[in-house]
Coordinates of C-alpha atoms in Angstrom, one line a residue:
Chain A
M663 CA -124.2 63.4 324.8
V664 CA -120.7 64.7 325.6
E665 CA -118.4 64.8 322.6
R666 CA -115.3 62.9 323.7
K667 CA -111.8 63.0 322.3
V668 CA -108.6 61.1 323.2
K669 CA -106.2 63.8 324.4
G670 CA -102.6 63.8 323.4
R671 CA -100.7 63.7 326.7
Y672 CA -100.1 59.9 326.6
L673 CA -97.1 60.4 324.3
V674 CA -95.8 63.4 326.3
A675 CA -96.0 61.4 329.6
F676 CA -94.2 58.5 327.9
L677 CA -91.5 60.7 326.6
L678 CA -91.0 62.3 330.0
T679 CA -90.9 59.0 331.8
A680 CA -88.5 57.5 329.2
S681 CA -86.3 60.6 329.5
I682 CA -86.0 60.1 333.3
F683 CA -85.1 56.5 332.8
V684 CA -82.5 57.3 330.1
L685 CA -81.0 59.9 332.3
G686 CA -80.8 57.3 335.1
I687 CA -79.2 54.7 332.9
F688 CA -76.8 57.3 331.6
L689 CA -75.8 58.4 335.1
G690 CA -75.4 54.8 336.1
M691 CA -73.0 54.2 333.2
I692 CA -71.0 57.3 333.9
M693 CA -70.6 56.3 337.6
S694 CA -69.7 52.8 336.7
D695 CA -67.0 54.1 334.4
Y696 CA -65.8 56.4 337.2
K697 CA -65.7 53.5 339.7
T698 CA -63.9 51.3 337.2
T699 CA -61.2 54.0 336.7
K700 CA -60.9 54.5 340.4
I701 CA -60.3 50.8 341.1
Y702 CA -57.9 50.6 338.1
N703 CA -55.9 53.5 339.5
S704 CA -55.9 52.0 343.0
E705 CA -54.6 48.7 341.7
R706 CA -51.8 50.5 339.8
D707 CA -50.9 52.5 342.9
L708 CA -50.7 49.3 344.9
M709 CA -48.5 47.7 342.3
S710 CA -46.2 50.7 342.3
T711 CA -46.0 50.5 346.1
F712 CA -45.0 46.8 345.8
L713 CA -42.4 47.6 343.2
V714 CA -40.9 50.4 345.2
H715 CA -40.7 48.2 348.2
N716 CA -39.1 45.4 346.3
L717 CA -36.5 47.7 344.9
Q718 CA -35.8 49.2 348.3
T719 CA -35.3 45.7 349.7
D720 CA -33.1 44.6 346.8
L721 CA -31.0 47.7 347.2
L722 CA -30.7 47.1 350.9
I723 CA -32.1 50.6 351.6
T724 CA -34.9 49.2 353.7
D725 CA -34.8 46.5 356.3
P726 CA -37.8 44.3 355.4
C727 CA -38.3 43.2 359.0
G728 CA -38.4 46.9 360.0
L729 CA -41.6 47.2 358.0
S730 CA -43.2 44.2 359.6
N731 CA -45.2 46.2 362.0
N732 CA -45.9 49.1 359.6
S733 CA -46.8 47.3 356.5
L734 CA -46.7 49.2 353.3
V735 CA -50.0 48.0 352.0
S736 CA -51.7 47.1 355.3
Q737 CA -55.4 46.7 354.7
E738 CA -55.4 48.9 351.6
I739 CA -55.5 45.8 349.3
F740 CA -58.6 44.5 351.0
K741 CA -60.4 47.9 350.6
V742 CA -59.7 47.7 346.9
G743 CA -61.1 44.2 347.0
D744 CA -64.3 45.4 348.7
R745 CA -64.7 48.1 346.0
L746 CA -64.2 45.5 343.4
S747 CA -66.9 43.3 345.0
A748 CA -69.3 46.2 344.9
L749 CA -68.5 46.9 341.3
E750 CA -69.0 43.2 340.5
N751 CA -72.5 43.4 342.1
D752 CA -73.2 46.5 340.1
L753 CA -72.0 45.5 336.7
G754 CA -72.3 41.7 336.9
K755 CA -69.8 38.9 337.4
K756 CA -69.3 38.4 333.7
D757 CA -68.6 42.1 332.8
P758 CA -65.3 42.3 330.9
Q759 CA -64.1 45.3 332.8
V760 CA -64.8 43.5 336.1
I761 CA -62.9 40.4 334.9
S762 CA -60.0 42.5 333.8
L763 CA -59.8 44.3 337.1
K764 CA -60.1 41.0 339.0
K765 CA -57.3 39.5 337.0
Y766 CA -55.0 42.3 338.0
Y767 CA -56.2 42.2 341.5
T768 CA -55.4 38.5 341.7
L769 CA -51.8 39.3 340.8
L770 CA -51.7 41.9 343.5
E771 CA -53.1 39.4 346.0
I772 CA -50.4 36.9 345.1
K773 CA -47.8 39.5 345.4
D774 CA -49.1 40.6 348.8
Y775 CA -49.3 37.0 349.9
L776 CA -45.7 36.3 349.0
Y777 CA -44.6 39.5 350.8
Y778 CA -46.3 38.5 354.0
K779 CA -45.2 34.9 353.7
N780 CA -41.7 36.1 353.4
L781 CA -42.2 38.3 356.4
N782 CA -43.4 35.4 358.5
E783 CA -40.4 33.3 357.4
K784 CA -37.7 35.9 357.7
C785 CA -38.8 38.2 360.4
K786 CA -40.7 35.7 362.6
T787 CA -43.9 37.7 362.3
N788 CA -47.2 35.9 363.0
F789 CA -49.5 36.8 360.2
V790 CA -52.2 34.2 359.5
L791 CA -52.3 33.7 355.7
N792 CA -55.4 32.2 354.1
L793 CA -55.9 31.4 350.4
F794 CA -59.5 31.0 349.6
F795 CA -60.3 29.4 346.2
Y796 CA -63.8 29.9 344.9
S797 CA -65.9 30.0 341.7
N798 CA -68.8 32.4 340.9
D799 CA -70.5 29.6 339.1
P800 CA -73.1 28.1 341.6
K801 CA -73.1 24.8 339.6
K802 CA -69.4 24.4 340.4
C803 CA -69.6 25.7 344.0
E804 CA -72.8 26.0 346.0
K805 CA -71.1 27.0 349.2
C806 CA -68.6 29.5 347.9
E807 CA -70.6 32.6 348.8
D808 CA -71.1 31.3 352.3
Q809 CA -67.5 30.5 352.7
G810 CA -66.5 34.0 351.5
F811 CA -68.8 35.5 354.1
V812 CA -67.5 33.4 357.0
L813 CA -63.8 34.2 356.0
S814 CA -64.6 37.9 355.7
Y815 CA -66.2 37.9 359.1
V816 CA -63.2 36.2 360.7
R817 CA -60.8 38.6 359.0
L818 CA -62.8 41.5 360.4
K819 CA -62.5 40.2 363.9
N820 CA -58.7 39.7 363.6
Q821 CA -56.5 42.2 361.9
N822 CA -53.6 39.6 361.8
I823 CA -55.5 37.5 359.4
R824 CA -54.9 38.1 355.7
T825 CA -57.4 36.2 353.5
Y826 CA -56.7 36.2 349.7
S827 CA -59.7 35.2 347.6
F828 CA -59.1 33.6 344.2
D829 CA -61.7 33.1 341.5
V830 CA -60.4 29.9 339.8
D831 CA -62.3 30.7 336.6
L832 CA -60.3 33.8 335.8
G833 CA -57.7 32.1 333.7
V834 CA -54.7 33.7 335.3
S835 CA -51.7 31.3 334.8
I836 CA -50.0 32.0 338.1
L837 CA -53.3 31.3 339.8
D838 CA -53.6 28.0 337.9
Y839 CA -50.2 27.2 339.2
L840 CA -51.4 27.8 342.8
V841 CA -54.4 25.6 342.2
K842 CA -52.2 22.8 341.2
H843 CA -49.6 23.5 343.8
Y844 CA -52.2 23.3 346.7
N845 CA -54.1 20.4 345.0
I846 CA -57.4 22.3 344.8
T847 CA -59.8 19.7 343.4
E848 CA -62.9 20.8 345.2
L849 CA -64.6 24.2 345.8
P850 CA -64.6 25.9 348.1
S851 CA -61.1 25.2 349.4
V852 CA -59.1 27.2 351.9
V853 CA -55.3 27.0 352.3
F854 CA -54.7 27.8 355.9
N855 CA -51.0 28.4 356.7
E856 CA -50.0 26.2 353.8
K857 CA -52.4 23.4 354.6
T858 CA -55.3 22.7 352.2
H859 CA -58.9 22.3 353.6
K860 CA -61.4 21.1 351.0
G861 CA -65.1 21.8 351.3
F862 CA -67.0 24.3 353.4
L863 CA -65.5 25.4 356.8
D864 CA -68.0 27.0 359.2
R865 CA -67.3 29.7 361.7
A866 CA -66.4 27.2 364.4
D867 CA -63.9 25.3 362.1
V868 CA -62.2 28.5 361.1
E869 CA -61.9 29.8 364.6
E870 CA -60.6 26.4 365.8
M871 CA -57.9 26.5 363.2
L872 CA -57.0 30.0 364.3
N873 CA -56.8 28.9 367.9
E874 CA -54.5 26.1 366.9
H875 CA -52.3 28.5 365.1
Chain B
M260 CA -76.2 43.9 336.4
I261 CA -79.2 43.6 334.1
T262 CA -81.2 40.6 335.0
T263 CA -84.7 39.6 334.0
I264 CA -85.9 40.4 337.5
A265 CA -84.2 43.9 337.2
I266 CA -86.0 44.5 333.9
I267 CA -89.3 43.5 335.4
I268 CA -88.8 45.8 338.3
W269 CA -87.8 48.7 336.1
A270 CA -90.9 48.1 333.9
I271 CA -93.1 48.3 337.1
Y272 CA -91.3 51.5 338.1
F273 CA -91.7 52.8 334.6
V274 CA -95.5 52.1 334.5
F275 CA -96.0 53.6 337.9
M276 CA -93.9 56.7 337.0
Y277 CA -95.7 57.0 333.7
F278 CA -99.1 57.2 335.4
V279 CA -98.0 59.7 338.0
I280 CA -96.5 61.9 335.3
F281 CA -99.7 61.5 333.2
W282 CA -101.7 62.7 336.2
L283 CA -99.5 65.7 336.8
L284 CA -99.6 66.6 333.1
T285 CA -103.4 66.5 333.3
F286 CA -103.2 68.7 336.4
I287 CA -101.7 71.5 334.3
E288 CA -105.0 71.7 332.5
V289 CA -107.0 72.2 335.7
E290 CA -108.9 75.4 335.3
P291 CA -109.2 77.7 338.4
E292 CA -112.6 77.0 339.9
I293 CA -115.1 79.8 339.4
K294 CA -117.4 80.0 342.4
K295 CA -121.0 79.5 341.2
N296 CA -123.9 81.0 343.1
I297 CA -127.2 79.2 343.4
M298 CA -130.0 81.0 341.4
E299 CA -132.9 78.7 342.2
Y300 CA -133.8 76.3 344.9
P301 CA -135.2 73.2 343.2
D302 CA -136.7 70.2 345.0
V303 CA -134.2 67.6 345.9
T304 CA -134.7 64.1 347.2
I305 CA -132.0 62.7 349.5
A306 CA -132.1 59.0 350.0
I307 CA -130.3 57.4 352.9
P308 CA -130.4 53.6 352.6
A309 CA -129.9 52.2 356.0
Y310 CA -129.5 48.7 357.3
N311 CA -128.9 48.4 361.0
E312 CA -127.7 52.0 361.4
E313 CA -129.2 52.8 364.8
K314 CA -126.0 54.4 366.0
T315 CA -125.6 56.9 363.1
I316 CA -129.0 57.3 361.4
A317 CA -130.2 60.1 363.8
K318 CA -127.3 62.2 362.8
T319 CA -127.7 62.0 359.2
I320 CA -133.3 57.8 356.2
L321 CA -134.7 54.4 353.9
N322 CA -134.8 51.4 356.1
D323 CA -133.4 48.4 354.3
G324 CA -134.9 45.7 356.4
S325 CA -133.0 46.6 359.5
N326 CA -133.5 44.3 362.5
D327 CA -132.3 46.9 365.0
N328 CA -133.9 50.1 366.1
T329 CA -133.2 52.0 362.9
A330 CA -136.9 52.5 362.0
E331 CA -137.9 53.6 365.5
I332 CA -135.1 56.2 365.6
V333 CA -136.1 57.5 362.1
K334 CA -139.8 57.8 363.3
E335 CA -138.6 59.9 366.3
Q336 CA -136.6 62.1 363.9
I337 CA -139.7 62.6 361.8
K338 CA -141.6 63.7 364.8
I339 CA -138.8 66.1 365.8
Y340 CA -138.3 67.6 362.3
K341 CA -142.0 67.7 361.2
E342 CA -141.3 70.5 358.8
S343 CA -138.4 68.6 357.1
N344 CA -140.5 66.3 354.9
I345 CA -138.7 63.1 356.0
I346 CA -140.3 59.9 354.7
L347 CA -139.5 56.5 356.0
I348 CA -139.7 53.7 353.4
N349 CA -139.5 50.3 355.0
Q350 CA -138.6 47.3 352.9
K351 CA -137.4 43.7 353.3
N352 CA -133.6 43.7 353.3
G353 CA -132.7 43.5 349.7
G354 CA -129.4 45.4 349.3
K355 CA -128.5 49.0 348.7
G356 CA -129.4 49.1 345.0
K357 CA -132.9 47.9 345.7
A358 CA -133.3 50.4 348.5
L359 CA -132.2 53.3 346.4
N360 CA -134.5 52.3 343.5
A361 CA -137.4 52.3 346.0
A362 CA -136.4 55.8 346.9
L363 CA -135.9 56.8 343.3
K364 CA -139.5 55.7 342.5
K365 CA -140.9 58.0 345.2
A366 CA -138.4 60.8 344.6
K367 CA -139.7 64.3 344.0
G368 CA -137.9 67.1 342.4
K369 CA -135.2 67.5 339.7
Y370 CA -132.3 66.0 341.7
F371 CA -131.7 62.8 343.5
V372 CA -129.0 62.4 346.1
S373 CA -127.8 59.3 347.8
L374 CA -126.3 59.6 351.2
D375 CA -124.8 56.8 353.3
A376 CA -126.2 56.6 356.8
D377 CA -122.7 57.0 358.3
S378 CA -121.7 60.1 356.3
F379 CA -122.1 63.7 357.2
V380 CA -122.5 66.6 354.9
R381 CA -121.7 70.3 355.1
K382 CA -124.8 72.4 355.5
D383 CA -124.2 74.4 352.3
A384 CA -123.4 71.3 350.2
L385 CA -126.5 71.4 348.0
K386 CA -126.1 75.2 347.5
V387 CA -122.6 74.6 346.3
I388 CA -123.2 71.5 344.1
L389 CA -126.5 72.4 342.3
P390 CA -125.2 75.4 340.3
Y391 CA -122.7 72.9 338.6
F392 CA -125.6 71.4 336.7
I393 CA -125.1 73.9 333.9
D394 CA -126.0 71.7 331.0
E395 CA -128.3 68.8 330.1
N396 CA -125.4 66.3 329.8
I397 CA -124.3 66.6 333.4
A398 CA -125.6 63.6 335.2
A399 CA -123.9 63.8 338.5
V400 CA -121.9 66.3 340.6
L401 CA -119.7 65.0 343.4
P402 CA -118.4 66.7 346.5
L403 CA -115.0 66.0 348.0
L404 CA -115.3 62.8 350.0
K405 CA -113.1 63.0 353.1
I406 CA -112.4 61.5 356.5
K407 CA -113.0 64.0 359.2
K408 CA -110.9 63.2 362.2
P409 CA -108.8 60.1 361.7
N410 CA -107.9 58.7 365.1
N411 CA -106.0 55.4 364.8
L412 CA -103.2 54.7 362.4
L413 CA -105.4 52.7 359.9
E414 CA -107.8 55.7 359.8
K415 CA -104.8 58.0 359.1
I416 CA -103.7 55.8 356.2
Q417 CA -107.2 56.0 354.8
W418 CA -107.3 59.8 355.3
A419 CA -104.2 60.1 353.1
E420 CA -105.6 57.6 350.6
Y421 CA -108.9 59.6 350.3
M422 CA -106.9 62.8 349.7
V423 CA -104.7 61.3 347.0
N424 CA -107.8 59.6 345.4
L425 CA -109.6 63.0 345.4
F426 CA -106.8 64.6 343.6
Y427 CA -106.8 61.7 341.1
K428 CA -110.6 62.1 340.7
R429 CA -110.3 65.8 340.0
L430 CA -107.8 64.9 337.3
M431 CA -110.0 62.1 336.0
A432 CA -113.0 64.5 335.9
I433 CA -111.0 66.7 333.5
L434 CA -110.6 63.7 331.2
D435 CA -114.2 62.6 331.6
C436 CA -112.9 59.5 333.2
I437 CA -114.6 59.3 336.6
Q438 CA -115.2 55.7 337.4
V439 CA -117.3 55.9 340.6
T440 CA -119.9 58.3 342.0
P441 CA -119.6 57.3 345.6
G442 CA -122.5 56.6 347.9
P443 CA -122.0 59.6 350.2
F444 CA -123.8 62.6 348.7
S445 CA -123.4 62.2 345.0
V446 CA -126.0 64.4 343.4
Y447 CA -127.7 63.1 340.3
K448 CA -130.1 64.5 337.8
K449 CA -133.1 62.4 338.6
S450 CA -134.4 62.2 335.0
I451 CA -131.1 60.8 333.7
L452 CA -131.0 58.3 336.5
Q453 CA -134.5 57.1 335.7
K454 CA -133.8 57.1 332.0
I455 CA -130.8 54.8 332.3
G456 CA -132.8 52.4 334.6
G457 CA -131.8 53.5 338.1
Y458 CA -129.5 51.4 340.3
A459 CA -128.4 47.9 339.6
E460 CA -129.8 45.6 342.2
D461 CA -127.7 42.7 343.5
N462 CA -124.5 44.5 342.6
L463 CA -121.6 44.7 345.1
T464 CA -120.7 48.2 344.1
E465 CA -123.9 49.7 342.7
D466 CA -122.4 53.2 342.7
M467 CA -119.6 52.1 340.4
E468 CA -121.9 50.1 338.1
L469 CA -124.1 53.2 337.8
T470 CA -121.1 55.4 336.9
L471 CA -119.9 53.0 334.3
R472 CA -123.4 53.0 332.8
L473 CA -123.4 56.9 332.8
Q474 CA -120.1 56.8 331.0
K475 CA -121.4 54.2 328.6
Y476 CA -124.2 56.7 327.6
H477 CA -121.7 59.5 327.4
Y478 CA -123.0 61.6 330.4
K479 CA -120.7 64.0 332.1
I480 CA -119.8 63.8 335.8
I481 CA -118.3 66.8 337.7
Q482 CA -116.1 66.6 340.7
V483 CA -116.1 69.8 342.7
N484 CA -113.6 70.9 345.4
D485 CA -115.5 73.5 347.3
T486 CA -117.7 71.4 349.5
E487 CA -117.1 68.2 351.4
V488 CA -118.9 65.2 352.7
Y489 CA -117.3 63.2 355.5
T490 CA -117.4 59.5 355.9
V491 CA -116.5 57.1 358.6
P492 CA -113.7 54.8 357.6
P493 CA -113.3 51.2 358.9
K494 CA -111.5 51.3 362.2
T495 CA -110.2 47.8 362.3
I496 CA -108.1 45.8 359.9
K497 CA -110.9 43.2 359.7
A498 CA -113.5 45.8 358.8
F499 CA -111.0 47.4 356.3
F500 CA -110.4 44.1 354.5
K501 CA -114.2 43.4 354.4
Q502 CA -114.9 46.7 352.9
R503 CA -112.0 46.6 350.4
N504 CA -112.8 43.0 349.4
R505 CA -116.3 44.2 348.4
W506 CA -115.0 47.3 346.6
Y507 CA -112.3 45.6 344.7
K508 CA -114.5 42.6 343.8
G509 CA -117.2 45.0 342.7
T510 CA -114.7 46.9 340.6
L511 CA -113.5 43.8 338.9
I512 CA -117.0 42.4 338.2
N513 CA -118.2 45.7 336.9
A514 CA -115.1 46.4 334.8
Y515 CA -115.7 43.0 333.3
K516 CA -119.4 43.8 332.7
Y517 CA -118.4 46.9 330.7
K518 CA -115.3 45.4 329.2
N519 CA -116.5 46.3 325.6
M520 CA -115.9 49.9 326.3
A521 CA -112.1 49.3 326.6
F522 CA -110.0 50.7 323.7
K523 CA -113.0 52.2 322.0
K524 CA -112.2 55.7 320.8
E525 CA -115.9 56.7 321.0
Y526 CA -115.4 56.7 324.8
G527 CA -112.5 59.1 324.6
D528 CA -109.9 58.8 327.4
F529 CA -112.3 56.7 329.4
G530 CA -112.2 54.0 326.8
I531 CA -108.4 54.3 326.1
I532 CA -107.0 54.6 329.6
Q533 CA -109.6 54.1 332.3
M534 CA -111.4 50.9 331.2
P535 CA -108.2 49.0 330.4
R536 CA -106.8 50.2 333.7
L537 CA -109.9 49.0 335.6
L538 CA -109.6 45.6 333.9
V539 CA -106.0 44.9 334.6
E540 CA -105.0 47.2 337.4
G541 CA -105.8 44.8 340.2
F542 CA -103.9 41.9 338.7
L543 CA -100.9 44.0 337.8
A544 CA -100.9 45.7 341.2
V545 CA -100.9 42.3 343.0
S546 CA -98.2 40.9 340.7
A547 CA -96.1 44.1 341.0
F548 CA -96.4 44.1 344.7
F549 CA -95.3 40.5 345.1
I550 CA -92.4 40.8 342.6
V551 CA -91.1 44.0 344.1
S552 CA -91.4 42.9 347.7
Y553 CA -89.9 39.5 347.0
T554 CA -86.9 40.8 345.1
T555 CA -86.2 43.9 347.1
I556 CA -87.2 42.9 350.6
I557 CA -87.9 39.1 351.1
R558 CA -85.0 37.7 349.1
P559 CA -82.3 40.1 350.4
L560 CA -83.6 39.7 353.9
Y561 CA -83.4 35.9 353.5
Y562 CA -79.8 36.1 352.3
K563 CA -78.9 38.5 355.1
L564 CA -80.4 36.2 357.7
H565 CA -78.8 33.2 356.1
N566 CA -75.4 34.9 356.2
Y567 CA -75.9 36.1 359.7
S568 CA -76.8 32.6 360.8
L569 CA -73.4 31.4 359.5
I570 CA -71.7 33.7 362.0
N571 CA -74.2 33.0 364.8
F572 CA -75.7 36.5 364.4
D573 CA -72.5 38.2 365.7
I574 CA -73.1 41.3 363.4
I575 CA -71.2 43.9 365.4
P576 CA -67.9 43.4 363.4
L577 CA -69.9 43.7 360.2
M578 CA -71.5 47.0 361.3
S579 CA -68.2 48.5 362.3
K580 CA -66.8 47.5 358.9
W581 CA -69.8 49.1 357.2
F582 CA -69.2 52.4 359.0
S583 CA -65.5 52.4 358.5
N584 CA -65.4 51.1 355.0
F585 CA -68.5 52.9 353.6
S586 CA -67.7 54.5 350.2
L587 CA -69.9 56.5 347.9
L588 CA -68.4 54.5 345.2
D589 CA -70.3 51.4 346.3
L590 CA -73.7 52.9 345.6
D591 CA -75.9 52.0 342.7
Y592 CA -76.3 55.4 341.1
M593 CA -78.9 54.4 338.5
N594 CA -81.3 52.9 341.0
L595 CA -80.5 55.8 343.4
F596 CA -81.4 58.3 340.7
L597 CA -84.6 56.6 339.7
S598 CA -85.7 56.2 343.4
F599 CA -84.9 59.9 343.9
A600 CA -86.9 60.9 340.8
M601 CA -89.9 58.7 341.9
T602 CA -89.8 60.1 345.5
L603 CA -89.7 63.7 344.1
I604 CA -92.7 63.0 341.8
V605 CA -94.7 61.5 344.6
F606 CA -94.0 64.5 346.8
V607 CA -95.1 66.8 344.1
L608 CA -98.3 64.7 343.8
I609 CA -98.9 64.9 347.5
Y610 CA -98.3 68.6 347.6
Y611 CA -100.9 69.2 344.8
A612 CA -103.3 66.7 346.4
H613 CA -103.3 68.8 349.6
K614 CA -103.8 71.9 347.5
Q615 CA -106.6 70.6 345.4
T616 CA -108.5 69.0 348.3
K617 CA -108.0 72.1 350.4
E618 CA -106.2 70.2 353.2
K619 CA -103.5 71.9 355.2
F620 CA -100.3 70.1 356.1
S621 CA -101.1 68.8 359.5
L622 CA -100.3 66.1 362.0
N623 CA -102.5 63.8 359.8
S624 CA -100.2 64.6 356.8
L625 CA -97.1 63.9 358.9
I626 CA -98.3 60.6 360.2
G627 CA -100.8 59.5 357.5
I628 CA -98.7 60.1 354.4
P629 CA -95.5 58.2 355.4
L630 CA -97.8 55.3 356.6
Y631 CA -99.8 55.5 353.4
I632 CA -96.6 55.3 351.3
L633 CA -95.2 52.5 353.4
F634 CA -98.2 50.3 354.1
Y635 CA -101.1 51.1 351.8
S636 CA -99.8 49.0 348.9
I637 CA -99.4 46.1 351.3
L638 CA -102.9 46.4 352.6
A639 CA -104.4 47.0 349.2
S640 CA -102.5 44.1 347.6
L641 CA -103.5 41.7 350.4
A642 CA -107.2 42.8 349.9
L643 CA -106.8 42.3 346.2
L644 CA -105.3 38.9 346.7
S645 CA -108.3 37.9 348.8
V646 CA -110.6 39.0 346.0
Y647 CA -108.7 36.8 343.4
L648 CA -108.8 33.9 345.8
D649 CA -112.6 34.4 346.4
L650 CA -113.1 34.6 342.6
I651 CA -111.1 31.4 342.1
I652 CA -113.1 29.4 344.7
R653 CA -116.3 31.2 343.5
K654 CA -117.2 32.4 346.9
K655 CA -120.5 34.1 347.0
Q656 CA -120.7 37.5 348.6
K657 CA -123.6 39.7 349.7
W658 CA -123.4 43.4 349.9

């Protein structure tokens, strides 16, 4: 008979595998921190840009209508939004860092919205401004993800459209004011050039509204 | 985001990575093979159980109740090779185990070899294998079991599978954990085979059952890597599933038969790692396959198609956005790192599998290995699933 022993590499293999996993988790955490900082900095940069622009306008250094075709923030704000969405997928929708960045981003969006609204009014520009109200809670809103996807697609096809997405659960007081102001009682809701549309709008609905515009 | 599904997937990856690292750690202990020269030429009986093997039997003889020309062809061969001492044993078809037992009864000499009628052996195989029977406890010595010239894609996948399995068997031999002495050209010490009662009759995988019995009685099995036997793999998906259904079902039934060996220290590594693995591997593999494919392929694909349906599948604007807006910041670095680590380990494994089985990197490697990595788990999982379904509905199966 062969004398048999249980060899001791089970523990070594476990420790090596666990080390690889710990290293992976550690790398993931470092990169998440880095991404968060990057978005945080981008948001602050955007806010500074807004501030400078406001000051320049107030001091009559810059003609606001002169900037209409060469917007200060152009699509940059939406790029920050895309990074934020990716971070939200990565860390989760309830992550405190994500929520904090989203709150600040909401303020930026409102600021950007007011800026372009002002441009449309004063400089006779033709930007299509959408406010998209949603909730990440599927119990509150089943169709919100679908609506977000359709609006993103339409925005990609037409650079003149500026869609601002607002998570109504964030608890931002100015946002709560907008919710009341536009009578958002149902989710998803889209405010299309100041007119509130409740419920899901498919691609054809959105494109029809654009054509009317 | 850490969800339950994410934790399950990580656990599956962890178990998979653990076993591969365990294999590689075992590999460090592989001692360089010392070529042994044959000192004596003992009598050996080679039994070739054959049931309807008229196409291959002349090349490679026990007639297990064939209803084709197998017996006539063997008789011709006996006439041609008069000096070769070929004996034809005819019996009513009763399965491979019964056929081999009939041969074992009439066997002469110290060693007994089983050879499948569709397998081909190198001329020097016995000269290489017999010197490995260096002590009384060695019950079996196995050559490398390979696929000679894989033609179609399915054969190429099996070529890669056999190579990885051989590497695995070399490692398991170090741990005294070999679970199967395959039909093609496993050489046994006849006295041990007779002592433990020969082959199990009416068993789907009599070779595995025999091996588990050898392990139960603490006999040693050696896997060599300096001679080969070539087998013909199933050429069609249907034949592949039929073969795998029998193999996997046989594995499950035999693992259950010897379940009492699991977690027993007296069986060394075989009891601690191999028996539990045999008992749960199939179920875990099928579950892991469906969880991973559902969460990483089917569900995301469903959502993608659902989203694309919302925009009437006009995906060009999305693609242009993906290219212009791509950022390294959007990547999931943890999963990326773990996938990279896993890929690297698999490549190390495949490199050593080539080395240990003395295969050169060839066109078969280039085509077979990626196909094996991509599709083998799908094929094996579907075959395993069919086994569980058969067992649930208690479908009877003959060899």
